[in-house]
């Protein structure tokens, strides 16, 4: 596909509005399980219509390059088999580069349906004509067992309160001495595991620290200053 067209003024206005006013108001209905995810990044609840979409919110919330995100963002048209349809993607994300991307969350069962591929390609083309990329997020990506468990830990300890002196001491220690394990940091600061671990998770949730989320977080995990510290 060629380069994306420039976003029109009308589309930019619609994208900005989406963060406050969704294109669809989700309400309970037969076959739909409404979830409300409390976003640390957005400082409010994000309403979605499946467990899988709720799980995707954890990834958007703690991805450092994502500035903000919202659900049910905009409505646009696409053509399939000579007919015009309307469609609302699951999410809109804005990155720190200023770029916007639309996302659709699909389960393995939904992706296996015979009509999925042709319908998906038509939706991608519809988004492209607006100057937007529409990307698919799969069940496998969202529900990676270890990463998802780690993200839930970050969410558990996330806060946007001001940093306290324990946070500041942690950041200073890492700045002076470089990457260290949670256990080592606890010993230096006189904090046991039950106290040091929530502090580290909180700083991770703010993108002030970084560590691998592809292995279970533990006192043996090594932490270093994040690029946003």
Short mmCIF file of C-alpha atoms in Angstrom, two decimals:
data_model
loop_
_atom_site.label_atom_id
_atom_site.label_comp_id
_atom_site.label_asym_id
_atom_site.label_seq_id
_atom_site.Cartn_x
_atom_site.Cartn_y
_atom_site.Cartn_z
CA UNK A 1 0.00 0.00 0.00
CA UNK A 2 1.28 3.50 -0.80
CA UNK A 3 1.97 6.26 1.73
CA UNK A 4 -0.94 7.33 3.90
CA UNK A 5 -2.88 10.39 2.72
CA UNK A 6 -2.71 13.43 4.98
CA UNK A 7 -5.35 13.63 7.67
CA UNK A 8 -8.09 16.12 6.84
CA UNK A 9 -9.14 18.80 9.31
CA UNK A 10 -12.46 17.03 9.80
CA UNK A 11 -10.73 13.74 10.61
CA UNK A 12 -8.35 15.43 13.05
CA UNK A 13 -11.29 17.04 14.83
CA UNK A 14 -13.07 13.66 15.00
CA UNK A 15 -9.96 11.98 16.41
CA UNK A 16 -9.53 14.61 19.09
CA UNK A 17 -13.20 14.41 20.02
CA UNK A 18 -12.99 10.62 20.34
CA UNK A 19 -10.99 10.87 23.57
CA UNK A 20 -13.96 12.50 25.27
CA UNK A 21 -16.95 11.33 23.22
CA UNK A 22 -17.03 7.76 21.83
CA UNK A 23 -18.71 7.00 18.51
CA UNK A 24 -20.66 4.22 20.24
CA UNK A 25 -21.99 4.23 23.78
CA UNK A 26 -21.62 0.69 25.05
CA UNK A 27 -24.48 -0.66 27.12
CA UNK A 28 -25.29 -4.12 28.41
CA UNK A 29 -26.98 -6.33 25.84
CA UNK A 30 -27.42 -10.00 25.10
CA UNK A 31 -24.14 -11.58 24.09
CA UNK A 32 -22.04 -8.60 25.21
CA UNK A 33 -20.03 -8.44 28.42
CA UNK A 34 -19.32 -4.81 29.20
CA UNK A 35 -16.07 -4.19 31.09
CA UNK A 36 -14.79 -0.94 32.58
CA UNK A 37 -11.02 -0.70 32.76
CA UNK A 38 -9.61 1.89 35.18
CA UNK A 39 -6.76 3.45 33.22
CA UNK A 40 -3.72 4.78 35.06
CA UNK A 41 -2.61 6.64 31.94
CA UNK A 42 -5.94 8.24 31.12
CA UNK A 43 -7.08 8.82 34.70
CA UNK A 44 -10.57 7.49 33.99
CA UNK A 45 -12.55 4.37 33.13
CA UNK A 46 -12.38 3.00 29.59
CA UNK A 47 -15.51 1.06 28.64
CA UNK A 48 -15.08 -1.97 26.37
CA UNK A 49 -17.29 -4.85 25.31
CA UNK A 50 -15.23 -7.98 25.93
CA UNK A 51 -12.67 -9.44 28.30
CA UNK A 52 -10.14 -9.48 25.45
CA UNK A 53 -10.57 -5.75 24.82
CA UNK A 54 -10.21 -5.13 28.55
CA UNK A 55 -6.98 -7.15 28.54
CA UNK A 56 -5.69 -5.08 25.60
CA UNK A 57 -6.09 -1.95 27.73
CA UNK A 58 -3.29 -3.14 30.02
CA UNK A 59 -0.91 -3.13 27.05
CA UNK A 60 -1.97 0.35 25.91
CA UNK A 61 -1.81 1.69 29.47
CA UNK A 62 1.81 0.72 30.10
CA UNK A 63 3.40 1.05 26.66
CA UNK A 64 5.82 3.95 27.05
CA UNK A 65 5.41 5.22 23.47
CA UNK A 66 1.61 5.59 23.84
CA UNK A 67 0.48 9.00 25.08
CA UNK A 68 -3.25 8.25 25.27
CA UNK A 69 -5.89 5.83 24.05
CA UNK A 70 -9.66 5.45 23.94
CA UNK A 71 -12.28 2.92 22.93
CA UNK A 72 -15.00 3.10 20.24
CA UNK A 73 -13.33 6.18 18.73
CA UNK A 74 -14.73 7.07 15.31
CA UNK A 75 -17.18 5.75 12.73
CA UNK A 76 -16.18 5.44 9.08
CA UNK A 77 -17.40 3.72 5.92
CA UNK A 78 -15.92 0.88 3.91
CA UNK A 79 -17.05 -0.96 0.79
CA UNK A 80 -17.43 -4.73 0.53
CA UNK A 81 -18.98 -6.63 -2.37
CA UNK A 82 -20.43 -3.45 -3.82
CA UNK A 83 -22.13 -2.41 -0.58
CA UNK A 84 -21.22 0.38 1.84
CA UNK A 85 -20.94 -0.47 5.53
CA UNK A 86 -20.12 1.56 8.63
CA UNK A 87 -17.60 0.49 11.21
CA UNK A 88 -16.26 1.61 14.59
CA UNK A 89 -12.81 0.21 15.54
CA UNK A 90 -12.17 -0.96 19.08
CA UNK A 91 -9.44 1.55 19.94
CA UNK A 92 -7.67 4.73 18.93
CA UNK A 93 -4.10 5.27 20.13
CA UNK A 94 -1.92 8.36 19.92
CA UNK A 95 1.84 7.84 20.13
CA UNK A 96 4.49 10.21 21.45
CA UNK A 97 5.39 10.94 17.82
CA UNK A 98 1.93 12.53 17.45
CA UNK A 99 0.75 9.77 15.10
CA UNK A 100 -2.65 8.12 15.48
CA UNK A 101 -3.40 4.43 14.90
CA UNK A 102 -6.69 2.52 15.03
CA UNK A 103 -6.78 -0.98 16.52
CA UNK A 104 -9.19 -3.87 16.28
CA UNK A 105 -9.09 -6.70 18.83
CA UNK A 106 -10.07 -10.15 17.57
CA UNK A 107 -10.23 -13.54 19.23
CA UNK A 108 -8.89 -16.63 17.50
CA UNK A 109 -12.46 -17.78 16.90
CA UNK A 110 -13.44 -14.52 15.19
CA UNK A 111 -10.35 -14.56 12.99
CA UNK A 112 -11.11 -18.11 11.86
CA UNK A 113 -14.44 -17.17 10.27
CA UNK A 114 -14.54 -17.52 6.49
CA UNK A 115 -15.56 -13.92 5.84
CA UNK A 116 -13.00 -12.36 8.17
CA UNK A 117 -10.12 -11.73 5.75
CA UNK A 118 -12.09 -9.98 2.99
CA UNK A 119 -13.98 -7.88 5.53
CA UNK A 120 -10.77 -6.95 7.32
CA UNK A 121 -9.02 -5.88 4.11
CA UNK A 122 -12.00 -3.67 3.24
CA UNK A 123 -11.89 -2.01 6.67
CA UNK A 124 -8.14 -1.41 6.40
CA UNK A 125 -8.69 0.27 3.03
CA UNK A 126 -11.48 2.41 4.49
CA UNK A 127 -9.17 3.61 7.27
CA UNK A 128 -6.35 4.20 4.76
CA UNK A 129 -8.54 6.57 2.75
CA UNK A 130 -8.92 8.66 5.92
CA UNK A 131 -5.16 8.74 6.39
CA UNK A 132 -5.13 6.21 9.23
CA UNK A 133 -3.61 2.80 9.81
CA UNK A 134 -5.90 0.09 11.15
CA UNK A 135 -4.02 -2.71 12.89
CA UNK A 136 -5.14 -6.05 14.24
CA UNK A 137 -4.31 -7.13 17.80
CA UNK A 138 -4.62 -10.88 18.29
CA UNK A 139 -5.61 -12.98 21.28
CA UNK A 140 -2.14 -14.55 21.35
CA UNK A 141 -0.46 -11.14 21.63
CA UNK A 142 -2.79 -9.85 24.32
CA UNK A 143 -2.97 -12.90 26.56
CA UNK A 144 0.69 -13.90 26.67
CA UNK A 145 0.59 -15.45 30.14
CA UNK A 146 3.75 -13.91 31.62
CA UNK A 147 3.47 -10.45 30.08
CA UNK A 148 -0.20 -10.15 30.98
CA UNK A 149 0.45 -11.18 34.59
CA UNK A 150 3.23 -8.58 34.83
CA UNK A 151 1.02 -5.86 33.36
CA UNK A 152 -1.66 -6.63 35.94
CA UNK A 153 0.96 -6.16 38.66
CA UNK A 154 1.86 -2.75 37.23
CA UNK A 155 -1.82 -1.84 37.18
CA UNK A 156 -2.27 -2.99 40.77
CA UNK A 157 0.44 -0.63 42.03
CA UNK A 158 -0.04 2.21 39.54
CA UNK A 159 -0.61 5.69 40.89
CA UNK A 160 -0.31 9.24 39.63
CA UNK A 161 0.31 10.66 43.09
CA UNK A 162 3.50 12.65 43.54
CA UNK A 163 6.66 10.61 44.02
CA UNK A 164 7.60 10.11 47.66
CA UNK A 165 11.09 10.00 49.15
CA UNK A 166 11.29 6.21 48.70
CA UNK A 167 10.65 6.61 44.96
CA UNK A 168 13.24 9.38 44.75
CA UNK A 169 15.83 7.34 46.64
CA UNK A 170 15.28 4.41 44.28
CA UNK A 171 15.73 6.58 41.20
CA UNK A 172 18.83 8.24 42.65
CA UNK A 173 20.40 4.89 43.54
CA UNK A 174 19.87 3.57 40.02
CA UNK A 175 21.19 6.80 38.51
CA UNK A 176 24.38 6.56 40.55
CA UNK A 177 24.98 2.82 40.35
CA UNK A 178 23.26 1.58 37.19
CA UNK A 179 21.00 -1.45 36.75
CA UNK A 180 20.37 -3.58 39.84
CA UNK A 181 18.04 -6.31 41.05
CA UNK A 182 15.07 -5.58 43.24
CA UNK A 183 16.71 -7.53 46.05
CA UNK A 184 19.91 -5.47 45.84
CA UNK A 185 17.96 -2.21 45.85
CA UNK A 186 15.98 -3.36 48.87
CA UNK A 187 19.16 -4.15 50.81
CA UNK A 188 20.69 -0.76 50.00
CA UNK A 189 17.56 1.15 50.98
CA UNK A 190 16.66 -0.96 53.99
CA UNK A 191 13.38 -2.17 52.49
CA UNK A 192 12.18 -5.77 52.49
CA UNK A 193 10.59 -7.43 49.46
CA UNK A 194 7.04 -6.55 50.45
CA UNK A 195 7.97 -2.85 50.47
CA UNK A 196 10.45 -2.57 47.60
CA UNK A 197 8.39 -4.50 45.05
CA UNK A 198 5.31 -2.20 45.04
CA UNK A 199 7.61 0.82 44.70
CA UNK A 200 9.35 -0.70 41.70
CA UNK A 201 6.06 -1.66 40.04
CA UNK A 202 4.78 1.86 40.57
CA UNK A 203 7.83 3.37 38.92
CA UNK A 204 7.54 0.86 36.08
CA UNK A 205 3.91 1.91 35.57
CA UNK A 206 5.09 5.52 35.15
CA UNK A 207 7.75 4.42 32.63
CA UNK A 208 10.43 5.80 34.95
CA UNK A 209 12.03 2.36 35.19
CA UNK A 210 12.36 -0.47 32.73
CA UNK A 211 12.87 -4.21 32.95
CA UNK A 212 11.95 -7.23 30.87
CA UNK A 213 8.27 -8.09 31.13
CA UNK A 214 8.82 -11.33 29.23
CA UNK A 215 9.87 -13.09 32.44
CA UNK A 216 7.94 -13.06 35.74
CA UNK A 217 8.67 -10.00 37.87
CA UNK A 218 10.44 -10.97 41.08
CA UNK A 219 13.11 -9.82 43.52
CA UNK A 220 15.65 -11.24 41.04
CA UNK A 221 14.42 -8.95 38.23
CA UNK A 222 16.94 -6.33 37.14
CA UNK A 223 15.77 -2.72 36.88
CA UNK A 224 17.28 0.34 35.25
CA UNK A 225 16.20 3.90 34.59
CA UNK A 226 13.64 4.26 31.82
CA UNK A 227 14.01 6.59 28.88
CA UNK A 228 11.32 8.84 30.41
CA UNK A 229 13.05 9.19 33.80
#
